[in-house]
Amino acid sequence: MKKIDSKSITGFPEFLPAEQIVFERVLNIIRKGYERYGFSPIETPSVERVGALTAKGGNEKEIYSLGRLAAKDGEDSSTGLALHFDLTIPLARYVVTHKNELTFPFRRYQIQRVWRGERPQSGRFREFYQCDIDVIGRGSLSLLTDAEMPSIIYKIFRDMEIGKFEIRINNRKVLAGFLKQFGLSDEQARGALGTIDDLEKIGVDKVSANLISKNGLNVDQVDSLVGFFEETKGQGTDEMLSTLKAKSYGEMFSQGVEELSSVVNNIRAFGVPDDYFKIDISLARGLEYYTGTVYETFLVDSQLSVCSGGRYDNLTEFFTEDKFPGVGISIGVTRLVNQLLKSGVLSARESTVAPVIVTTFEKSFMGEYLEIASEIRRAGINTETYMEEAKLGTQLKYASKKGFRIAIIAGGNEFDSGEVQIKDLGTGDAYTVKKNEVTSKIREILSDDLSLS
Amino acid sequence: MKKIDSKSITGFPEFLPAEQIVFERVLNIIRKGYERYGFSPIETPSVERVGALTAKGGNEKEIYSLGRLAAKDGEDSSTGLALHFDLTIPLARYVVTHKNELTFPFRRYQIQRVWRGERPQSGRFREFYQCDIDVIGRGSLSLLTDAEMPSIIYKIFRDMEIGKFEIRINNRKVLAGFLKQFGLSDEQARGALGTIDDLEKIGVDKVSANLISKNGLNVDQVDSLVGFFEETKGQGTDEMLSTLKAKSYGEMFSQGVEELSSVVNNIRAFGVPDDYFKIDISLARGLEYYTGTVYETFLVDSQLSVCSGGRYDNLTEFFTEDKFPGVGISIGVTRLVNQLLKSGVLSARESTVAPVIVTTFEKSFMGEYLEIASEIRRAGINTETYMEEAKLGTQLKYASKKGFRIAIIAGGNEFDSGEVQIKDLGTGDAYTVKKNEVTSKIREILSDDLSLS
């Protein structure tokens, strides 16, 4: 029989068990962090109507549509549905769908897969998890919320213990206001913001050239913009705010500076130390959604972008006349864990979530083995019972390959004297204990383990 | 501007926050239950190659294919990929992909969405979660594993506290062996097993008629089969095993009875009480995969099927010559929670995962409010800070609507005297306490709450 290809599919990552265990630990830190601040879980379907996903435009190329595999020739195979490429548009739709059942401000977190059919470059995936929090107001939403977001991100990345990170913050009105004085159209300004977003990636010379060739700025305007960046470069947070406040680049610019200043002050009140965040006035981000505050968080060592977001006041406008302004942030956790595993910041060790295995080398005592396993489980300790016919050596090899911490070993002799052997697979030490002392001895070994790690 | 439809999409369920909180509690019970027995998590991509999903045949109509939305006319929009409709084929593919990196027997759990593009009937979804455990052997797999599965399911459904349930068990060789004596072809026998699977749904008369018209049995054969069912009907487990052992319906039948008998005895050894499982010799299940033991679990009150599975010895044959026999079980948790919420067995109450809200009616004290919230969070208690400009009454209304248990209330007077007010929103009682006693008082109120529930 011809065999079907079982190779992994490019761009669709899957972890080995030991890696998945690390991934879930990271997810748990994120989930607990979000819940700690009173965000409640929701999930939305993986699909939305095509019209909802394409309303903002510009993403068609990366959208996967859903078809019916069994549609016959000439039959319409389309469903009108497509896989979502982020969790923000689904949230906007969800809020409008359920607006009469939700309590506002609506604070939710959402941890789900998203799909982007782009060409997979190194480190880019076509399917990955996003972990989002957003707050959606009805009619209005306090600027305090813009400051709360970075404080939650700060707490979570500290808890992950993955090294130094930096939360960069800006307000889109600052740059948009600056560009407005040149008399650019809205579309030109949006295009220019997108170009500027590449500043760090491709450098000031290329960005300048692109602003002229692609976005229709003239040389004087580009000089003025570059001068503005140069002037503030290297300035500390308060110094930069002073510089910005002294400029008169029109009303939108001033409003952006005022919002940015208020958000920065509140970020401090929310407990984020100064060396974990900075203003980056070249940060433009997310052409489509954002209307005010924007964030992007980088790991300092690798310069990996791990988290981004911002405020969007008009995202529900495609569904309703009602106003639902929102602010949110998203952690790209698949890419994050993948990179940290690769670079060795996180390491995948054991491929079992159970510390204990009960070996079963005399199957005639299976009832006794199962009883011991049950007792350990009743104490809240994850425990596997070895099921196959195999010599003790094979069973112990299996145990150490998977990374069990403790093996329970017993046969006729032990059971006759009401004892079992507890083997610490980390140290190699073995203890013979009475059957009713098994659980307490295991606890003792595991607590040693914790204190050493 | 024309608005985009924001109605929910038929067959793609989404929960409100209070329902989602219940859903996640149930998921957690399942996840912890699986981990308690030493199953490790994995996830696979949402997609597989079309060839892998259709290898067994018969499912084409319910498969969603993945296309490129932006493909131009005449351009091929297909990706060769489709959304998986269960987690068993992806597991088989995963095992073959990673066979050299996995340790066998490979014990994994997998909690993911699956998609089935069928016509949505009442209670059927096109997208839903499955929670699977499977054990995959390399070359062989002990029959003890077939007995462990029901014991895990028993434990988990007990922990859910959703009323009486019944695990039905059979071995496909019993029925297949019985049919074999009629000299049916393999295909005819498979068809007949599928027909028999409807016995409970459509009754013995219709099944008999279908066996004759669709599956090519004659009247005598159907009479013989019905007589076999009648004879064992109402028999207890041991009585039925005696009846089955006394029959001589050929080698396959006897082997099936022997396996069934061994699995039943071991299910008892694994601690499942007799009134939670029974043999059902008409249970045929899953035409495509299963080769031996099969299970299906029903809630007794609603007769809702909530969990099913079995042994499949040949599922990897489409990918490799190597033998990887497996046995597994799957909980259809979306449908389960949806039904239990509808019937009131589970109820969605609070729409917040935080018990505490810090109200903020004098925004000039925001620093103090944030400090109190941080302190409560440091004690491990989820806490929301109210961010909007609003009167205390509005804030308290928000708090009770979302189901917070405790509100912290303080203004200039309280802060002057170093005190805050703690309001128990359940009882209406209010306590004025020193700032350094806030956490201990909250703990006291929450522990009262727990002891009452």
mmCIF file of C-alpha atoms in Angstrom, chain B residues 136-356:
data_model
loop_
_atom_site.group_PDB
_atom_site.id
_atom_site.type_symbol
_atom_site.label_atom_id
_atom_site.label_comp_id
_atom_site.label_asym_id
_atom_site.label_seq_id
_atom_site.Cartn_x
_atom_site.Cartn_y
_atom_site.Cartn_z
ATOM 1 C CA ILE B 136 0.077 3.874 21.731
ATOM 2 C CA GLY B 137 2.352 0.872 21.868
ATOM 3 C CA ARG B 138 5.237 0.070 19.566
ATOM 4 C CA GLY B 139 4.574 -3.398 18.160
ATOM 5 C CA SER B 140 2.186 -4.422 20.923
ATOM 6 C CA LEU B 141 0.048 -2.956 23.704
ATOM 7 C CA SER B 142 -1.169 -4.723 26.834
ATOM 8 C CA LEU B 143 -4.884 -5.434 27.208
ATOM 9 C CA LEU B 144 -4.565 -3.959 30.712
ATOM 10 C CA THR B 145 -4.638 -0.549 29.035
ATOM 11 C CA ASP B 146 -8.125 -1.308 27.682
ATOM 12 C CA ALA B 147 -9.214 -1.682 31.308
ATOM 13 C CA GLU B 148 -7.427 1.424 32.589
ATOM 14 C CA MET B 149 -9.377 3.761 30.253
ATOM 15 C CA PRO B 150 -12.804 3.234 31.874
ATOM 16 C CA SER B 151 -11.280 3.667 35.331
ATOM 17 C CA ILE B 152 -9.990 7.131 34.364
ATOM 18 C CA ILE B 153 -13.323 8.082 32.830
ATOM 19 C CA TYR B 154 -15.077 6.841 35.961
ATOM 20 C CA LYS B 155 -12.875 9.018 38.175
ATOM 21 C CA ILE B 156 -13.335 12.130 36.026
ATOM 22 C CA PHE B 157 -17.119 11.920 35.715
ATOM 23 C CA ARG B 158 -17.369 11.311 39.456
ATOM 24 C CA ASP B 159 -15.311 14.465 40.051
ATOM 25 C CA MET B 160 -17.630 16.475 37.782
ATOM 26 C CA GLU B 161 -20.622 15.668 39.998
ATOM 27 C CA ILE B 162 -23.089 15.675 37.124
ATOM 28 C CA GLY B 163 -25.206 12.701 38.191
ATOM 29 C CA LYS B 164 -25.261 9.005 37.381
ATOM 30 C CA PHE B 165 -23.472 7.748 34.282
ATOM 31 C CA GLU B 166 -22.917 4.364 32.713
ATOM 32 C CA ILE B 167 -19.895 3.117 30.796
ATOM 33 C CA ARG B 168 -20.971 0.570 28.171
ATOM 34 C CA ILE B 169 -18.338 -1.781 26.923
ATOM 35 C CA ASN B 170 -18.065 -4.341 24.170
ATOM 36 C CA ASN B 171 -15.480 -5.974 21.929
ATOM 37 C CA ARG B 172 -15.982 -5.647 18.208
ATOM 38 C CA LYS B 173 -14.724 -9.188 17.662
ATOM 39 C CA VAL B 174 -17.799 -10.524 19.454
ATOM 40 C CA LEU B 175 -20.284 -9.160 16.922
ATOM 41 C CA ALA B 176 -17.899 -9.408 13.972
ATOM 42 C CA GLY B 177 -17.222 -13.054 14.898
ATOM 43 C CA PHE B 178 -20.924 -13.732 15.164
ATOM 44 C CA LEU B 179 -21.516 -12.247 11.690
ATOM 45 C CA LYS B 180 -18.539 -14.116 10.266
ATOM 46 C CA GLN B 181 -20.309 -17.491 10.634
ATOM 47 C CA PHE B 182 -22.841 -16.208 8.062
ATOM 48 C CA GLY B 183 -20.051 -16.020 5.488
ATOM 49 C CA LEU B 184 -20.469 -12.255 4.989
ATOM 50 C CA SER B 185 -17.684 -10.369 3.230
ATOM 51 C CA ASP B 186 -15.625 -8.006 5.413
ATOM 52 C CA GLU B 187 -17.396 -5.070 3.857
ATOM 53 C CA GLN B 188 -20.837 -6.588 4.459
ATOM 54 C CA ALA B 189 -19.904 -7.337 8.070
ATOM 55 C CA ARG B 190 -18.699 -3.752 8.595
ATOM 56 C CA GLY B 191 -21.953 -2.466 7.121
ATOM 57 C CA ALA B 192 -23.971 -4.756 9.366
ATOM 58 C CA LEU B 193 -22.066 -3.541 12.451
ATOM 59 C CA GLY B 194 -22.955 0.034 11.515
ATOM 60 C CA THR B 195 -26.612 -0.920 11.168
ATOM 61 C CA ILE B 196 -26.616 -2.699 14.532
ATOM 62 C CA ASP B 197 -25.119 0.403 16.168
ATOM 63 C CA ASP B 198 -28.488 2.111 15.597
ATOM 64 C CA LEU B 199 -30.357 -0.518 17.605
ATOM 65 C CA GLU B 200 -31.087 1.730 20.568
ATOM 66 C CA LYS B 201 -32.001 4.662 18.346
ATOM 67 C CA ILE B 202 -34.400 3.058 15.858
ATOM 68 C CA GLY B 203 -35.410 -0.251 17.460
ATOM 69 C CA VAL B 204 -35.050 -3.925 16.602
ATOM 70 C CA ASP B 205 -37.668 -4.016 13.796
ATOM 71 C CA LYS B 206 -36.087 -1.286 11.706
ATOM 72 C CA VAL B 207 -32.590 -2.633 12.326
ATOM 73 C CA SER B 208 -33.755 -6.079 11.198
ATOM 74 C CA ALA B 209 -35.283 -4.621 8.032
ATOM 75 C CA ASN B 210 -32.082 -2.673 7.299
ATOM 76 C CA LEU B 211 -29.889 -5.725 7.854
ATOM 77 C CA ILE B 212 -31.874 -7.484 5.141
ATOM 78 C CA SER B 213 -32.279 -4.614 2.663
ATOM 79 C CA LYS B 214 -28.950 -2.850 3.091
ATOM 80 C CA ASN B 215 -26.501 -5.429 4.371
ATOM 81 C CA GLY B 216 -27.626 -8.543 2.526
ATOM 82 C CA LEU B 217 -28.472 -10.755 5.524
ATOM 83 C CA ASN B 218 -31.304 -13.216 5.099
ATOM 84 C CA VAL B 219 -34.278 -13.656 7.418
ATOM 85 C CA ASP B 220 -32.805 -16.648 9.233
ATOM 86 C CA GLN B 221 -29.556 -14.806 9.886
ATOM 87 C CA VAL B 222 -31.398 -11.790 11.262
ATOM 88 C CA ASP B 223 -33.536 -14.050 13.440
ATOM 89 C CA SER B 224 -30.428 -15.714 14.763
ATOM 90 C CA LEU B 225 -28.821 -12.339 15.525
ATOM 91 C CA VAL B 226 -31.951 -10.947 17.185
ATOM 92 C CA GLY B 227 -32.273 -14.162 19.171
ATOM 93 C CA PHE B 228 -28.678 -13.699 20.369
ATOM 94 C CA PHE B 229 -29.478 -10.154 21.543
ATOM 95 C CA GLU B 230 -32.748 -11.296 23.166
ATOM 96 C CA GLU B 231 -31.047 -14.118 25.023
ATOM 97 C CA THR B 232 -28.481 -11.842 26.675
ATOM 98 C CA LYS B 233 -30.846 -8.915 27.233
ATOM 99 C CA GLY B 234 -31.132 -7.929 30.875
ATOM 100 C CA GLN B 235 -28.362 -10.299 31.973
ATOM 101 C CA GLY B 236 -25.906 -9.015 34.544
ATOM 102 C CA THR B 237 -22.224 -8.747 33.692
ATOM 103 C CA ASP B 238 -21.108 -12.165 34.967
ATOM 104 C CA GLU B 239 -24.191 -13.966 33.711
ATOM 105 C CA MET B 240 -23.684 -12.451 30.281
ATOM 106 C CA LEU B 241 -20.023 -13.456 30.209
ATOM 107 C CA SER B 242 -21.075 -17.042 31.064
ATOM 108 C CA THR B 243 -23.661 -17.002 28.262
ATOM 109 C CA LEU B 244 -21.097 -15.681 25.781
ATOM 110 C CA LYS B 245 -18.429 -18.181 26.840
ATOM 111 C CA ALA B 246 -20.840 -21.058 26.278
ATOM 112 C CA LYS B 247 -21.389 -20.151 22.602
ATOM 113 C CA SER B 248 -19.315 -21.552 19.780
ATOM 114 C CA TYR B 249 -19.510 -18.964 17.040
ATOM 115 C CA GLY B 250 -16.017 -19.437 15.725
ATOM 116 C CA GLU B 251 -12.528 -18.309 16.636
ATOM 117 C CA MET B 252 -12.935 -14.548 16.288
ATOM 118 C CA PHE B 253 -16.039 -14.603 18.464
ATOM 119 C CA SER B 254 -14.277 -16.613 21.165
ATOM 120 C CA GLN B 255 -11.270 -14.335 21.103
ATOM 121 C CA GLY B 256 -13.573 -11.332 21.480
ATOM 122 C CA VAL B 257 -15.328 -12.927 24.445
ATOM 123 C CA GLU B 258 -12.010 -13.770 26.057
ATOM 124 C CA GLU B 259 -10.720 -10.212 25.655
ATOM 125 C CA LEU B 260 -13.996 -8.758 26.891
ATOM 126 C CA SER B 261 -13.933 -11.016 29.924
ATOM 127 C CA SER B 262 -10.353 -10.061 30.751
ATOM 128 C CA VAL B 263 -11.068 -6.326 30.329
ATOM 129 C CA VAL B 264 -14.195 -6.542 32.513
ATOM 130 C CA ASN B 265 -12.304 -8.302 35.309
ATOM 131 C CA ASN B 266 -9.548 -5.736 35.169
ATOM 132 C CA ILE B 267 -11.998 -2.829 35.134
ATOM 133 C CA ARG B 268 -13.100 -4.112 38.540
ATOM 134 C CA ALA B 269 -9.497 -4.390 39.704
ATOM 135 C CA PHE B 270 -8.997 -0.775 38.586
ATOM 136 C CA GLY B 271 -11.729 0.223 41.046
ATOM 137 C CA VAL B 272 -14.816 0.850 38.907
ATOM 138 C CA PRO B 273 -17.970 -0.274 40.793
ATOM 139 C CA ASP B 274 -20.277 -2.666 38.928
ATOM 140 C CA ASP B 275 -23.177 -0.223 38.717
ATOM 141 C CA TYR B 276 -21.061 2.221 36.671
ATOM 142 C CA PHE B 277 -20.336 -0.099 33.740
ATOM 143 C CA LYS B 278 -22.069 -2.800 31.761
ATOM 144 C CA ILE B 279 -21.487 -5.010 28.741
ATOM 145 C CA ASP B 280 -23.548 -3.989 25.704
ATOM 146 C CA ILE B 281 -23.054 -6.551 22.938
ATOM 147 C CA SER B 282 -24.931 -4.392 20.417
ATOM 148 C CA LEU B 283 -22.378 -1.583 20.809
ATOM 149 C CA ALA B 284 -20.458 -1.539 17.518
ATOM 150 C CA ARG B 285 -19.116 2.066 17.289
ATOM 151 C CA GLY B 286 -16.710 3.719 14.947
ATOM 152 C CA LEU B 287 -16.839 1.580 11.855
ATOM 153 C CA GLU B 288 -13.522 2.825 10.641
ATOM 154 C CA TYR B 289 -11.004 2.511 13.436
ATOM 155 C CA TYR B 290 -11.824 0.032 16.084
ATOM 156 C CA THR B 291 -10.571 -3.525 16.112
ATOM 157 C CA GLY B 292 -11.291 -4.760 19.670
ATOM 158 C CA THR B 293 -12.591 -3.165 22.853
ATOM 159 C CA VAL B 294 -15.121 -0.349 22.346
ATOM 160 C CA TYR B 295 -16.654 2.000 24.926
ATOM 161 C CA GLU B 296 -19.446 4.505 25.077
ATOM 162 C CA THR B 297 -20.479 6.422 28.191
ATOM 163 C CA PHE B 298 -23.952 7.842 28.733
ATOM 164 C CA LEU B 299 -25.437 10.138 31.344
ATOM 165 C CA VAL B 300 -28.244 8.052 32.800
ATOM 166 C CA ASP B 301 -30.799 10.875 33.223
ATOM 167 C CA SER B 302 -30.507 12.406 29.757
ATOM 168 C CA GLN B 303 -29.109 9.389 27.863
ATOM 169 C CA LEU B 304 -26.577 11.861 26.452
ATOM 170 C CA SER B 305 -23.539 10.140 24.967
ATOM 171 C CA VAL B 306 -20.570 12.001 26.481
ATOM 172 C CA CYS B 307 -17.535 9.868 25.888
ATOM 173 C CA SER B 308 -16.489 7.055 23.594
ATOM 174 C CA GLY B 309 -13.508 5.216 22.252
ATOM 175 C CA GLY B 310 -11.847 1.894 21.815
ATOM 176 C CA ARG B 311 -8.868 -0.064 20.570
ATOM 177 C CA TYR B 312 -7.484 0.394 17.093
ATOM 178 C CA ASP B 313 -4.612 -1.834 16.023
ATOM 179 C CA ASN B 314 -4.117 -0.534 12.477
ATOM 180 C CA LEU B 315 -4.570 3.210 12.469
ATOM 181 C CA THR B 316 -1.007 4.039 11.462
ATOM 182 C CA GLU B 317 -1.049 1.636 8.503
ATOM 183 C CA PHE B 318 -1.665 4.504 6.058
ATOM 184 C CA PHE B 319 1.633 6.105 7.060
ATOM 185 C CA THR B 320 3.999 3.238 7.859
ATOM 186 C CA GLU B 321 4.595 -0.523 7.843
ATOM 187 C CA ASP B 322 5.506 -0.370 11.540
ATOM 188 C CA LYS B 323 2.822 -1.483 13.972
ATOM 189 C CA PHE B 324 1.518 1.037 16.510
ATOM 190 C CA PRO B 325 -1.577 -0.404 18.209
ATOM 191 C CA GLY B 326 -3.537 2.048 20.335
ATOM 192 C CA VAL B 327 -6.433 2.401 22.696
ATOM 193 C CA GLY B 328 -8.139 5.643 23.604
ATOM 194 C CA ILE B 329 -11.160 7.508 24.707
ATOM 195 C CA SER B 330 -12.594 10.928 23.905
ATOM 196 C CA ILE B 331 -14.865 13.275 25.866
ATOM 197 C CA GLY B 332 -17.063 15.561 23.736
ATOM 198 C CA VAL B 333 -16.886 18.384 26.223
ATOM 199 C CA THR B 334 -18.519 21.236 24.265
ATOM 200 C CA ARG B 335 -21.722 19.294 23.797
ATOM 201 C CA LEU B 336 -21.557 18.013 27.372
ATOM 202 C CA VAL B 337 -21.244 21.450 28.975
ATOM 203 C CA ASN B 338 -23.758 22.962 26.582
ATOM 204 C CA GLN B 339 -26.361 20.341 27.532
ATOM 205 C CA LEU B 340 -25.648 20.511 31.251
ATOM 206 C CA LEU B 341 -26.010 24.307 31.191
ATOM 207 C CA LYS B 342 -29.301 24.001 29.301
ATOM 208 C CA SER B 343 -30.700 21.386 31.639
ATOM 209 C CA GLY B 344 -29.556 23.278 34.731
ATOM 210 C CA VAL B 345 -27.261 20.523 36.029
ATOM 211 C CA LEU B 346 -24.472 23.123 35.779
ATOM 212 C CA SER B 347 -25.233 26.797 36.235
ATOM 213 C CA ALA B 348 -23.419 29.867 34.970
ATOM 214 C CA ARG B 349 -23.296 32.417 37.761
ATOM 215 C CA GLU B 350 -20.535 34.994 38.115
ATOM 216 C CA SER B 351 -18.917 36.432 35.010
ATOM 217 C CA THR B 352 -15.669 37.311 36.800
ATOM 218 C CA VAL B 353 -12.846 35.053 37.941
ATOM 219 C CA ALA B 354 -11.883 37.667 40.567
ATOM 220 C CA PRO B 355 -13.661 37.639 43.928
ATOM 221 C CA VAL B 356 -12.542 41.178 44.815
#
